[in-house]
Amino acid sequence: MKHQLLHFALVGFLCAINACEMRSGPVDVEVLVARPQEPQQFQLSTVTLQTAVDVHQGIAERFRIRGGLQVNAQTMMDTLATDDIDRSQMNERALGEGGAVVAPRLQWDGARYVAEDFDTLQYLTLFHLFEQVWRFFDEVVQDRSIATQSPGLIGFYGSVGLADGIPVPVLSHDNAVYLAFLDGWLTFRSADITGGVPFAMNPGVVAHEFQHRVFFHQVFGDAHFSTWKRWILSDGPLTEAGVLLKGVDEGLSDIHAAGFVRSLAFMTPTLVDDLADEALFRDLGGEFAAAVTWEGLATGFGLSRAAERHCGVTRDAGLDAELRYYCLGTLVARTLWDGAGEEFDPLRDQLLPPLNLALSEFGDAVAAESADAGELRVPIEALWRALLRRVEPSIRATLCQALDARWQGAWAPGALSECR
Amino acid sequence: MMRGARLICGGLACVGPLLWVTSARATEPGDAGTRTGNQAAVEVLVEVAATPSVAGAGTDLDVAYGVRGFWPLGGAPVGFWGVDVAALAAFAREGGERIAVSESLLFLEPRLLWGAALPLGVAEWSLYLFLGAHLGGGVRTYYSDAEPQIRALARWGGRLGVGHGVRFGDGWLRMELGGGIRDGRPEVLSTLGLGWWY
């Protein structure tokens, strides 16, 4: 009894000076979560970090969170152009000094850690979301690529700079991204967060970014790294194939995010104020998504004025195309949502796992056609065919209907033999 | 952060001999300029404290405003002693309109000072070291789509540093640089005070 009292007294003292050893999981923490049944509403809640190795230093079993990581884009482009490096060497170069150990301001209240400031609340929320999303991709999507099976790196409050020796970051507004250069994610710090939920605290955004890693490894990865490299290094504005590839990437990220959150409007809590227009064409249940077709994106036909401003003639390559592949992404995502019968359970259980398997076959097709053409080619029908071969007959039927309704003109009639 | 700490240590190492020299010249017992006697000073001040960023790189800045009273205790064997007490308030809010965390704080900072004064014609320049603690509390508020959650918070710490001030008649301007511990974390701070003697 005396020893127990001494033990409690010692632990209590250590915790009072923030030195107690409750660092590794399971660790209870307070984070920002979407309300159950109300994914648009967010509140504080206590969750358990199941895989924390050291919550004070951002270390989990499957990922590390590092602070202040800066990736220099032009330096990486120059490195890719001049050096014959493979993917892992590229990731090592991008990592540079590897950022800094995060120093969250945690307070142990006797039962859980609570954040002492906004930055720490964002850090804890991000830690929790990556745990949840990782489990989703492992258990629900059943991804077996490097993306899910190998450790990941998250740069908390990182930045994308122009080059070594130029410290001013070129991208540091509130956002979250996956960078293939780094094979990791960056979240950005912002002094001007909008009235919405910050990107890194939105579960849909984290799932969206996670799928980008899956897409990169399934479609390119080590096997077709040279295809990716040639495309990244190609000069000039984004070509139609480039828009299409990025559109597919964004669309698949959106549908996985929707499946994870079980909400078609997972971006809406974040896309407010200056970004509100984007919510018009990112909401998979919205007016634009309901009307969008391949032809519509080419001609503006059937699109609302607001959507046309952003998405009209999306497939025309040009400088503006950089912003328009999200519109194409909505077409991809909405097609898959139609194919799932507009239900989340079939989407998660019957469509996303075969879609994941179809990606590597799509990657093979992209690599083969690009090699033949000497430039990027994106045979979009190869993705759909690979998927159609892998889904249940009931899903195949609804997916074929959706493809027929939305993708007229995208490929030669009868090209999808699986739909006959 | 480490670079800042090294700068302060370097600064203190330089200040020690300087303090001794100026003390020997100007603040022999019975000749402590205008600082001894029963005068006291009151000042308004702004304090900027830098702590390591949560991201582990760079610093976060916190600003506090307050008033401070200073009482000289008379001559020390070398230089003079004094005490001062500041009452400071700070408010900070991070995040956006919808998701945010704010802090409202009040804290007291009692300190012990040891320094020397050097009369310079119509003015008097003084240089001193300070050692103090700060204690206080306030509330931290978490904003989300639910009702704001308000929680009590405590503030504690200790600080050590160097300051200098110039007195013109009854007017008084001083600046300080220091470092210490706040809530278990290191900090570097700078203070600017403007006051008067009575």
mmCIF file of N, CA, C and O in Angstrom, chain A residues 334-409:
data_model
loop_
_atom_site.group_PDB
_atom_site.id
_atom_site.type_symbol
_atom_site.label_atom_id
_atom_site.label_comp_id
_atom_site.label_asym_id
_atom_site.label_seq_id
_atom_site.Cartn_x
_atom_site.Cartn_y
_atom_site.Cartn_z
ATOM 1 N N ARG A 334 -18.078 10.668 -59.303
ATOM 2 C CA ARG A 334 -19.532 10.528 -59.342
ATOM 3 C C ARG A 334 -19.937 9.267 -60.117
ATOM 4 O O ARG A 334 -20.911 8.598 -59.799
ATOM 5 N N THR A 335 -19.169 8.920 -61.131
ATOM 6 C CA THR A 335 -19.433 7.691 -61.878
ATOM 7 C C THR A 335 -19.335 6.481 -60.937
ATOM 8 O O THR A 335 -20.172 5.571 -60.971
ATOM 9 N N LEU A 336 -18.329 6.488 -60.101
ATOM 10 C CA LEU A 336 -18.159 5.372 -59.160
ATOM 11 C C LEU A 336 -19.276 5.363 -58.115
ATOM 12 O O LEU A 336 -19.738 4.296 -57.694
ATOM 13 N N TRP A 337 -19.682 6.539 -57.688
ATOM 14 C CA TRP A 337 -20.792 6.621 -56.727
ATOM 15 C C TRP A 337 -22.078 6.074 -57.374
ATOM 16 O O TRP A 337 -22.820 5.312 -56.743
ATOM 17 N N ASP A 338 -22.315 6.432 -58.618
ATOM 18 C CA ASP A 338 -23.463 5.852 -59.337
ATOM 19 C C ASP A 338 -23.322 4.337 -59.393
ATOM 20 O O ASP A 338 -24.296 3.601 -59.184
ATOM 21 N N GLY A 339 -22.108 3.882 -59.695
ATOM 22 C CA GLY A 339 -21.885 2.436 -59.831
ATOM 23 C C GLY A 339 -22.135 1.686 -58.538
ATOM 24 O O GLY A 339 -22.508 0.503 -58.545
ATOM 25 N N ALA A 340 -21.946 2.368 -57.412
ATOM 26 C CA ALA A 340 -22.193 1.732 -56.108
ATOM 27 C C ALA A 340 -23.666 1.800 -55.732
ATOM 28 O O ALA A 340 -24.034 1.439 -54.599
ATOM 29 N N GLY A 341 -24.490 2.270 -56.677
ATOM 30 C CA GLY A 341 -25.914 2.353 -56.380
ATOM 31 C C GLY A 341 -26.226 3.471 -55.391
ATOM 32 O O GLY A 341 -27.251 3.440 -54.717
ATOM 33 N N GLU A 342 -25.315 4.434 -55.313
ATOM 34 C CA GLU A 342 -25.475 5.580 -54.411
ATOM 35 C C GLU A 342 -25.654 5.137 -52.959
ATOM 36 O O GLU A 342 -26.455 5.692 -52.213
ATOM 37 N N GLU A 343 -24.917 4.110 -52.588
ATOM 38 C CA GLU A 343 -24.951 3.598 -51.204
ATOM 39 C C GLU A 343 -23.514 3.464 -50.710
ATOM 40 O O GLU A 343 -22.626 3.028 -51.455
ATOM 41 N N PHE A 344 -23.294 3.808 -49.450
ATOM 42 C CA PHE A 344 -21.928 3.753 -48.927
ATOM 43 C C PHE A 344 -21.437 2.327 -48.661
ATOM 44 O O PHE A 344 -20.262 2.037 -48.871
ATOM 45 N N ASP A 345 -22.297 1.455 -48.192
ATOM 46 C CA ASP A 345 -21.821 0.098 -47.886
ATOM 47 C C ASP A 345 -21.311 -0.619 -49.136
ATOM 48 O O ASP A 345 -20.202 -1.186 -49.112
ATOM 49 N N PRO A 346 -22.095 -0.630 -50.237
ATOM 50 C CA PRO A 346 -21.541 -1.252 -51.457
ATOM 51 C C PRO A 346 -20.280 -0.553 -51.955
ATOM 52 O O PRO A 346 -19.368 -1.208 -52.459
ATOM 53 N N LEU A 347 -20.258 0.774 -51.808
ATOM 54 C CA LEU A 347 -19.056 1.509 -52.234
ATOM 55 C C LEU A 347 -17.830 1.003 -51.475
ATOM 56 O O LEU A 347 -16.794 0.688 -52.077
ATOM 57 N N ARG A 348 -17.948 0.920 -50.172
ATOM 58 C CA ARG A 348 -16.804 0.536 -49.340
ATOM 59 C C ARG A 348 -16.452 -0.946 -49.504
ATOM 60 O O ARG A 348 -15.272 -1.303 -49.588
ATOM 61 N N ASP A 349 -17.476 -1.785 -49.542
ATOM 62 C CA ASP A 349 -17.210 -3.227 -49.480
ATOM 63 C C ASP A 349 -17.033 -3.876 -50.846
ATOM 64 O O ASP A 349 -16.288 -4.843 -50.993
ATOM 65 N N GLN A 350 -17.748 -3.373 -51.847
ATOM 66 C CA GLN A 350 -17.759 -4.070 -53.127
ATOM 67 C C GLN A 350 -17.083 -3.308 -54.253
ATOM 68 O O GLN A 350 -16.836 -3.893 -55.307
ATOM 69 N N LEU A 351 -16.850 -2.032 -54.072
ATOM 70 C CA LEU A 351 -16.279 -1.272 -55.181
ATOM 71 C C LEU A 351 -14.849 -0.802 -54.928
ATOM 72 O O LEU A 351 -13.989 -0.914 -55.804
ATOM 73 N N LEU A 352 -14.598 -0.294 -53.732
ATOM 74 C CA LEU A 352 -13.248 0.236 -53.496
ATOM 75 C C LEU A 352 -12.162 -0.854 -53.514
ATOM 76 O O LEU A 352 -11.083 -0.618 -54.083
ATOM 77 N N PRO A 353 -12.380 -2.030 -52.927
ATOM 78 C CA PRO A 353 -11.305 -3.048 -53.007
ATOM 79 C C PRO A 353 -10.961 -3.469 -54.441
ATOM 80 O O PRO A 353 -9.773 -3.481 -54.803
ATOM 81 N N PRO A 354 -11.946 -3.797 -55.287
ATOM 82 C CA PRO A 354 -11.557 -4.120 -56.675
ATOM 83 C C PRO A 354 -10.983 -2.928 -57.435
ATOM 84 O O PRO A 354 -10.128 -3.100 -58.315
ATOM 85 N N LEU A 355 -11.437 -1.730 -57.100
ATOM 86 C CA LEU A 355 -10.871 -0.539 -57.729
ATOM 87 C C LEU A 355 -9.387 -0.426 -57.408
ATOM 88 O O LEU A 355 -8.563 -0.115 -58.270
ATOM 89 N N ASN A 356 -9.056 -0.737 -56.171
ATOM 90 C CA ASN A 356 -7.650 -0.705 -55.768
ATOM 91 C C ASN A 356 -6.828 -1.704 -56.581
ATOM 92 O O ASN A 356 -5.723 -1.397 -57.044
ATOM 93 N N LEU A 357 -7.390 -2.887 -56.758
ATOM 94 C CA LEU A 357 -6.675 -3.914 -57.538
ATOM 95 C C LEU A 357 -6.543 -3.517 -58.998
ATOM 96 O O LEU A 357 -5.576 -3.880 -59.676
ATOM 97 N N ALA A 358 -7.533 -2.776 -59.501
ATOM 98 C CA ALA A 358 -7.524 -2.400 -60.922
ATOM 99 C C ALA A 358 -6.449 -1.359 -61.234
ATOM 100 O O ALA A 358 -6.041 -1.210 -62.391
ATOM 101 N N LEU A 359 -5.999 -0.666 -60.216
ATOM 102 C CA LEU A 359 -5.077 0.450 -60.471
ATOM 103 C C LEU A 359 -3.751 0.007 -61.073
ATOM 104 O O LEU A 359 -3.193 0.691 -61.929
ATOM 105 N N SER A 360 -3.225 -1.113 -60.604
ATOM 106 C CA SER A 360 -1.919 -1.520 -61.143
ATOM 107 C C SER A 360 -2.053 -1.929 -62.610
ATOM 108 O O SER A 360 -1.139 -1.692 -63.415
ATOM 109 N N GLU A 361 -3.192 -2.502 -62.966
ATOM 110 C CA GLU A 361 -3.418 -2.848 -64.377
ATOM 111 C C GLU A 361 -3.532 -1.580 -65.221
ATOM 112 O O GLU A 361 -3.015 -1.501 -66.343
ATOM 113 N N PHE A 362 -4.215 -0.582 -64.656
ATOM 114 C CA PHE A 362 -4.298 0.727 -65.324
ATOM 115 C C PHE A 362 -2.893 1.308 -65.497
ATOM 116 O O PHE A 362 -2.550 1.853 -66.566
ATOM 117 N N GLY A 363 -2.071 1.173 -64.461
ATOM 118 C CA GLY A 363 -0.695 1.669 -64.537
ATOM 119 C C GLY A 363 0.088 0.985 -65.647
ATOM 120 O O GLY A 363 0.858 1.643 -66.366
ATOM 121 N N ASP A 364 -0.122 -0.314 -65.803
ATOM 122 C CA ASP A 364 0.555 -1.041 -66.886
ATOM 123 C C ASP A 364 0.142 -0.484 -68.244
ATOM 124 O O ASP A 364 0.977 -0.314 -69.146
ATOM 125 N N ALA A 365 -1.164 -0.188 -68.382
ATOM 126 C CA ALA A 365 -1.661 0.328 -69.662
ATOM 127 C C ALA A 365 -1.103 1.716 -69.940
ATOM 128 O O ALA A 365 -0.712 2.029 -71.074
ATOM 129 N N VAL A 366 -1.068 2.563 -68.914
ATOM 130 C CA VAL A 366 -0.521 3.912 -69.073
ATOM 131 C C VAL A 366 0.948 3.819 -69.500
ATOM 132 O O VAL A 366 1.390 4.506 -70.430
ATOM 133 N N ALA A 367 1.700 2.953 -68.834
ATOM 134 C CA ALA A 367 3.130 2.829 -69.133
ATOM 135 C C ALA A 367 3.348 2.311 -70.557
ATOM 136 O O ALA A 367 4.205 2.826 -71.296
ATOM 137 N N ALA A 368 2.555 1.306 -70.957
ATOM 138 C CA ALA A 368 2.745 0.707 -72.282
ATOM 139 C C ALA A 368 2.424 1.717 -73.384
ATOM 140 O O ALA A 368 3.200 1.895 -74.333
ATOM 141 N N GLU A 369 1.285 2.388 -73.260
ATOM 142 C CA GLU A 369 0.897 3.339 -74.321
ATOM 143 C C GLU A 369 1.816 4.557 -74.338
ATOM 144 O O GLU A 369 2.113 5.102 -75.397
ATOM 145 N N SER A 370 2.256 4.982 -73.163
ATOM 146 C CA SER A 370 3.150 6.139 -73.103
ATOM 147 C C SER A 370 4.497 5.790 -73.730
ATOM 148 O O SER A 370 5.115 6.636 -74.402
ATOM 149 N N ALA A 371 4.949 4.566 -73.506
ATOM 150 C CA ALA A 371 6.225 4.144 -74.092
ATOM 151 C C ALA A 371 6.128 4.121 -75.608
ATOM 152 O O ALA A 371 7.037 4.582 -76.310
ATOM 153 N N ASP A 372 5.001 3.626 -76.114
ATOM 154 C CA ASP A 372 4.816 3.571 -77.567
ATOM 155 C C ASP A 372 4.757 4.967 -78.179
ATOM 156 O O ASP A 372 5.304 5.220 -79.246
ATOM 157 N N ALA A 373 4.063 5.883 -77.477
ATOM 158 C CA ALA A 373 3.835 7.224 -78.031
ATOM 159 C C ALA A 373 5.010 8.165 -77.780
ATOM 160 O O ALA A 373 5.118 9.206 -78.415
ATOM 161 N N GLY A 374 5.827 7.838 -76.810
ATOM 162 C CA GLY A 374 6.936 8.726 -76.465
ATOM 163 C C GLY A 374 6.510 9.898 -75.604
ATOM 164 O O GLY A 374 7.284 10.815 -75.345
ATOM 165 N N GLU A 375 5.272 9.913 -75.203
ATOM 166 C CA GLU A 375 4.775 10.937 -74.276
ATOM 167 C C GLU A 375 3.614 10.326 -73.486
ATOM 168 O O GLU A 375 3.153 9.230 -73.809
ATOM 169 N N LEU A 376 3.153 11.039 -72.480
ATOM 170 C CA LEU A 376 2.125 10.470 -71.621
ATOM 171 C C LEU A 376 0.845 10.178 -72.393
ATOM 172 O O LEU A 376 0.349 11.027 -73.123
ATOM 173 N N ARG A 377 0.351 8.994 -72.211
ATOM 174 C CA ARG A 377 -0.954 8.599 -72.758
ATOM 175 C C ARG A 377 -1.757 7.995 -71.611
ATOM 176 O O ARG A 377 -1.214 7.231 -70.805
ATOM 177 N N VAL A 378 -3.020 8.321 -71.566
ATOM 178 C CA VAL A 378 -3.860 7.827 -70.472
ATOM 179 C C VAL A 378 -5.100 7.141 -71.053
ATOM 180 O O VAL A 378 -6.110 7.798 -71.321
ATOM 181 N N PRO A 379 -5.013 5.858 -71.269
ATOM 182 C CA PRO A 379 -6.180 5.125 -71.790
ATOM 183 C C PRO A 379 -7.186 4.895 -70.664
ATOM 184 O O PRO A 379 -7.157 3.859 -69.994
ATOM 185 N N ILE A 380 -8.068 5.873 -70.486
ATOM 186 C CA ILE A 380 -8.977 5.849 -69.347
ATOM 187 C C ILE A 380 -9.850 4.598 -69.353
ATOM 188 O O ILE A 380 -10.202 4.059 -68.297
ATOM 189 N N GLU A 381 -10.180 4.117 -70.580
ATOM 190 C CA GLU A 381 -11.048 2.930 -70.631
ATOM 191 C C GLU A 381 -10.359 1.716 -70.001
ATOM 192 O O GLU A 381 -11.034 0.793 -69.516
ATOM 193 N N ALA A 382 -9.030 1.722 -69.958
ATOM 194 C CA ALA A 382 -8.311 0.594 -69.346
ATOM 195 C C ALA A 382 -8.611 0.514 -67.853
ATOM 196 O O ALA A 382 -8.687 -0.586 -67.285
ATOM 197 N N LEU A 383 -8.782 1.663 -67.224
ATOM 198 C CA LEU A 383 -9.133 1.665 -65.799
ATOM 199 C C LEU A 383 -10.510 1.058 -65.598
ATOM 200 O O LEU A 383 -10.714 0.194 -64.735
ATOM 201 N N TRP A 384 -11.456 1.513 -66.408
ATOM 202 C CA TRP A 384 -12.822 1.019 -66.238
ATOM 203 C C TRP A 384 -12.915 -0.473 -66.550
ATOM 204 O O TRP A 384 -13.619 -1.213 -65.859
ATOM 205 N N ARG A 385 -12.211 -0.901 -67.556
ATOM 206 C CA ARG A 385 -12.272 -2.324 -67.922
ATOM 207 C C ARG A 385 -11.667 -3.195 -66.815
ATOM 208 O O ARG A 385 -12.209 -4.239 -66.469
ATOM 209 N N ALA A 386 -10.550 -2.737 -66.273
ATOM 210 C CA ALA A 386 -9.915 -3.495 -65.188
ATOM 211 C C ALA A 386 -10.842 -3.564 -63.977
ATOM 212 O O ALA A 386 -10.902 -4.594 -63.284
ATOM 213 N N LEU A 387 -11.572 -2.505 -63.746
ATOM 214 C CA LEU A 387 -12.505 -2.496 -62.623
ATOM 215 C C LEU A 387 -13.712 -3.385 -62.914
ATOM 216 O O LEU A 387 -14.119 -4.192 -62.062
ATOM 217 N N LEU A 388 -14.265 -3.250 -64.104
ATOM 218 C CA LEU A 388 -15.470 -4.014 -64.445
ATOM 219 C C LEU A 388 -15.218 -5.517 -64.351
ATOM 220 O O LEU A 388 -16.111 -6.295 -63.979
ATOM 221 N N ARG A 389 -14.023 -5.924 -64.683
ATOM 222 C CA ARG A 389 -13.701 -7.358 -64.611
ATOM 223 C C ARG A 389 -13.651 -7.865 -63.165
ATOM 224 O O ARG A 389 -13.752 -9.062 -62.929
ATOM 225 N N ARG A 390 -13.493 -6.959 -62.230
ATOM 226 C CA ARG A 390 -13.261 -7.379 -60.839
ATOM 227 C C ARG A 390 -14.471 -7.196 -59.923
ATOM 228 O O ARG A 390 -14.442 -7.669 -58.792
ATOM 229 N N VAL A 391 -15.492 -6.479 -60.375
ATOM 230 C CA VAL A 391 -16.616 -6.218 -59.472
ATOM 231 C C VAL A 391 -17.694 -7.283 -59.604
ATOM 232 O O VAL A 391 -17.750 -8.031 -60.586
ATOM 233 N N GLU A 392 -18.557 -7.322 -58.594
ATOM 234 C CA GLU A 392 -19.704 -8.235 -58.601
ATOM 235 C C GLU A 392 -20.628 -7.863 -59.771
ATOM 236 O O GLU A 392 -20.671 -6.700 -60.174
ATOM 237 N N PRO A 393 -21.375 -8.835 -60.281
ATOM 238 C CA PRO A 393 -22.262 -8.544 -61.421
ATOM 239 C C PRO A 393 -23.238 -7.398 -61.163
ATOM 240 O O PRO A 393 -23.503 -6.594 -62.066
ATOM 241 N N SER A 394 -23.764 -7.309 -59.936
ATOM 242 C CA SER A 394 -24.736 -6.239 -59.658
ATOM 243 C C SER A 394 -24.072 -4.861 -59.760
ATOM 244 O O SER A 394 -24.655 -3.918 -60.302
ATOM 245 N N ILE A 395 -22.875 -4.767 -59.250
ATOM 246 C CA ILE A 395 -22.131 -3.501 -59.344
ATOM 247 C C ILE A 395 -21.765 -3.234 -60.801
ATOM 248 O O ILE A 395 -21.843 -2.093 -61.278
ATOM 249 N N ARG A 396 -21.379 -4.301 -61.502
ATOM 250 C CA ARG A 396 -20.976 -4.129 -62.901
ATOM 251 C C ARG A 396 -22.130 -3.525 -63.719
ATOM 252 O O ARG A 396 -21.924 -2.633 -64.546
ATOM 253 N N ALA A 397 -23.326 -4.000 -63.458
ATOM 254 C CA ALA A 397 -24.484 -3.507 -64.218
ATOM 255 C C ALA A 397 -24.721 -2.023 -63.970
ATOM 256 O O ALA A 397 -24.913 -1.249 -64.927
ATOM 257 N N THR A 398 -24.707 -1.617 -62.720
ATOM 258 C CA THR A 398 -24.951 -0.195 -62.431
ATOM 259 C C THR A 398 -23.780 0.667 -62.909
ATOM 260 O O THR A 398 -23.977 1.782 -63.382
ATOM 261 N N LEU A 399 -22.575 0.140 -62.808
ATOM 262 C CA LEU A 399 -21.415 0.892 -63.263
ATOM 263 C C LEU A 399 -21.454 1.075 -64.778
ATOM 264 O O LEU A 399 -21.130 2.165 -65.294
ATOM 265 N N CYS A 400 -21.851 0.035 -65.483
ATOM 266 C CA CYS A 400 -21.959 0.148 -66.943
ATOM 267 C C CYS A 400 -22.994 1.204 -67.320
ATOM 268 O O CYS A 400 -22.789 1.987 -68.260
ATOM 269 N N GLN A 401 -24.100 1.239 -66.587
ATOM 270 C CA GLN A 401 -25.121 2.268 -66.857
ATOM 271 C C GLN A 401 -24.536 3.662 -66.644
ATOM 272 O O GLN A 401 -24.771 4.573 -67.445
ATOM 273 N N ALA A 402 -23.799 3.799 -65.560
ATOM 274 C CA ALA A 402 -23.214 5.117 -65.250
ATOM 275 C C ALA A 402 -22.198 5.518 -66.308
ATOM 276 O O ALA A 402 -22.150 6.676 -66.748
ATOM 277 N N LEU A 403 -21.396 4.565 -66.734
ATOM 278 C CA LEU A 403 -20.383 4.868 -67.758
ATOM 279 C C LEU A 403 -21.056 5.239 -69.069
ATOM 280 O O LEU A 403 -20.613 6.161 -69.779
ATOM 281 N N ASP A 404 -22.129 4.545 -69.387
ATOM 282 C CA ASP A 404 -22.855 4.821 -70.619
ATOM 283 C C ASP A 404 -23.470 6.225 -70.573
ATOM 284 O O ASP A 404 -23.481 6.951 -71.562
ATOM 285 N N ALA A 405 -23.974 6.591 -69.404
ATOM 286 C CA ALA A 405 -24.653 7.882 -69.286
ATOM 287 C C ALA A 405 -23.673 9.051 -69.231
ATOM 288 O O ALA A 405 -23.961 10.130 -69.730
ATOM 289 N N ARG A 406 -22.525 8.852 -68.647
ATOM 290 C CA ARG A 406 -21.638 9.990 -68.373
ATOM 291 C C ARG A 406 -20.398 10.077 -69.270
ATOM 292 O O ARG A 406 -19.769 11.134 -69.321
ATOM 293 N N TRP A 407 -20.037 8.988 -69.903
ATOM 294 C CA TRP A 407 -18.748 8.997 -70.613
ATOM 295 C C TRP A 407 -18.896 8.832 -72.125
ATOM 296 O O TRP A 407 -17.968 8.373 -72.791
ATOM 297 N N GLN A 408 -20.064 9.222 -72.677
ATOM 298 C CA GLN A 408 -20.263 9.152 -74.122
ATOM 299 C C GLN A 408 -19.169 9.941 -74.832
ATOM 300 O O GLN A 408 -18.894 11.095 -74.495
ATOM 301 N N GLY A 409 -18.536 9.315 -75.783
ATOM 302 C CA GLY A 409 -17.520 10.014 -76.570
ATOM 303 C C GLY A 409 -16.108 9.885 -76.045
ATOM 304 O O GLY A 409 -15.164 10.335 -76.687
#
